[in-house]
CSV table of C-alpha atoms in Angstrom, one decimal:
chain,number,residue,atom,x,y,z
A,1,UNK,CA,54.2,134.7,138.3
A,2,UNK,CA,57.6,136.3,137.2
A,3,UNK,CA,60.5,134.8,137.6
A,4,UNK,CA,63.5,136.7,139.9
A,5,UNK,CA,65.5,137.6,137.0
A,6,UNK,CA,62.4,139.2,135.5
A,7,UNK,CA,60.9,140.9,138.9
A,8,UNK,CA,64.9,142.6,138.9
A,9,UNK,CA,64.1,143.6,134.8
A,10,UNK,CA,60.9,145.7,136.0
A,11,UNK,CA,62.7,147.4,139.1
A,12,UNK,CA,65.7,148.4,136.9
A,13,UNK,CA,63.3,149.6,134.2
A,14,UNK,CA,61.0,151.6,136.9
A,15,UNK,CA,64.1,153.1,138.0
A,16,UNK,CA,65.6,154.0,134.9
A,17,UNK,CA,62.2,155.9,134.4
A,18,UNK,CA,61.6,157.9,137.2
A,19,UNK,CA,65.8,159.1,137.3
A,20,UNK,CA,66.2,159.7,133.3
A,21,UNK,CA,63.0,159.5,131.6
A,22,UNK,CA,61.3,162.2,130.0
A,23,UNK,CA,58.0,162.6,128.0
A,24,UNK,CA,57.7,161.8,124.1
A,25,UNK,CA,54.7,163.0,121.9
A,26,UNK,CA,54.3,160.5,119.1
A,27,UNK,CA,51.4,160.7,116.4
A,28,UNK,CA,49.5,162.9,119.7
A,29,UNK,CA,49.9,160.2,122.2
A,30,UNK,CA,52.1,160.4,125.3
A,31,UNK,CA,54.9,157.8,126.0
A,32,UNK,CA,57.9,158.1,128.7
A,33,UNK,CA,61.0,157.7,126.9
A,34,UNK,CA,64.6,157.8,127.6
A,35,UNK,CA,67.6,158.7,125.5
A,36,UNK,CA,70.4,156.3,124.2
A,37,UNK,CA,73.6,157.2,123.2
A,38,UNK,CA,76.0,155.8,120.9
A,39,UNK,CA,80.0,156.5,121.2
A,40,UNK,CA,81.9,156.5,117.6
A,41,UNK,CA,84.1,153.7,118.9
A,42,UNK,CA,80.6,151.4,118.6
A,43,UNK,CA,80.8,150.9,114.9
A,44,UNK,CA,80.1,153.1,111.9
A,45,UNK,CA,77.5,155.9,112.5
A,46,UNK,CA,76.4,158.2,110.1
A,47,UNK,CA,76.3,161.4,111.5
A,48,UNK,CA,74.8,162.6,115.0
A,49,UNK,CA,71.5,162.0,115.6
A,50,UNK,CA,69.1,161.0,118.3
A,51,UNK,CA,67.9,157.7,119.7
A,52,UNK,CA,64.9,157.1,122.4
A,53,UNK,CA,63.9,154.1,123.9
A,54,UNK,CA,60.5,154.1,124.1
A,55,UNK,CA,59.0,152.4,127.7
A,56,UNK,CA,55.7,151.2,126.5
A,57,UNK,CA,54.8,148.1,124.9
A,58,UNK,CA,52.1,150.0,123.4
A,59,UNK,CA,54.0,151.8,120.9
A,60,UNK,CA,54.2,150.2,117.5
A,61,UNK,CA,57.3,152.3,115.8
A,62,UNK,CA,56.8,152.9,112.0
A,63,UNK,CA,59.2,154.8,109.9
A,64,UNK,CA,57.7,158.7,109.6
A,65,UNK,CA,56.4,159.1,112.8
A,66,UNK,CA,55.3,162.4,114.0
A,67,UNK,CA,57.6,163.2,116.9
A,68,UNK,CA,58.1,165.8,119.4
A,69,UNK,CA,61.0,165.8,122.2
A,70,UNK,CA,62.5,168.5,123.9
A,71,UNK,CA,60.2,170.8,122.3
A,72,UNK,CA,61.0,170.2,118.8
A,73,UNK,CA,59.5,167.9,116.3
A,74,UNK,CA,61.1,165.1,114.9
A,75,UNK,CA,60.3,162.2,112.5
A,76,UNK,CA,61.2,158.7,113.3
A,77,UNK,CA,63.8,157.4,111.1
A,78,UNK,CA,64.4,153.7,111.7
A,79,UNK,CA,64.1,151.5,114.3
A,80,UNK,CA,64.7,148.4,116.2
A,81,UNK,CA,64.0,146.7,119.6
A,82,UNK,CA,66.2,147.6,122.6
A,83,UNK,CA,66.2,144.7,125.6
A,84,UNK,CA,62.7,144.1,124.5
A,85,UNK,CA,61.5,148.0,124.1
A,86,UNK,CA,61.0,150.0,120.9
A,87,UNK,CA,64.2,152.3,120.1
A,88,UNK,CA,63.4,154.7,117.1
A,89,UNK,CA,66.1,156.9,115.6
A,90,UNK,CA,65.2,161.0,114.9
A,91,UNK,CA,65.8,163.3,112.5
């Protein structure tokens, strides 16, 4: 059985979900993902680019990807976990 501070993780990620997430196609399967964005006064970036973290602990991210968000298609970059969830970088 979870514990409380792990019940709370699971109602914050469900509502995170259903008030900003939005579908991601990657390699052909469906995922819900939401975007992350970083403000310059962060650290060093290298340019603008897009960030999703991917609500599934089914996705396994590997660099090259095939990705489609928003309509357009995307390859994953790099990637790292985020609070326990995949977050893969697009270009």
């Amino acid at each position: 059985m979870a514990n409380a501070f792990e019940r709370l993780v699971e109602k914050m990620d469900r509502a995170t979900l259903d008030r900003m997430g939005k579908p991601v196609l990657i390699n052909d399967v469906g995922f819900v993902a939401v975007e992350s964005h970083l403000i310059p006064e962060m650290g060093p970036l290298t340019g603008d680019g897009i960030s999703l973290v991917i609500f599934s602990s089914d996705y396994k991210p590997r660099r090259n990807d095939q990705t489609v968000w928003d309509g357009q298609s995307y390859i994953v970059t790099r990637y790292q976990s985020f609070n326990g969830k995949p977050q893969v970088w697009l270009e």
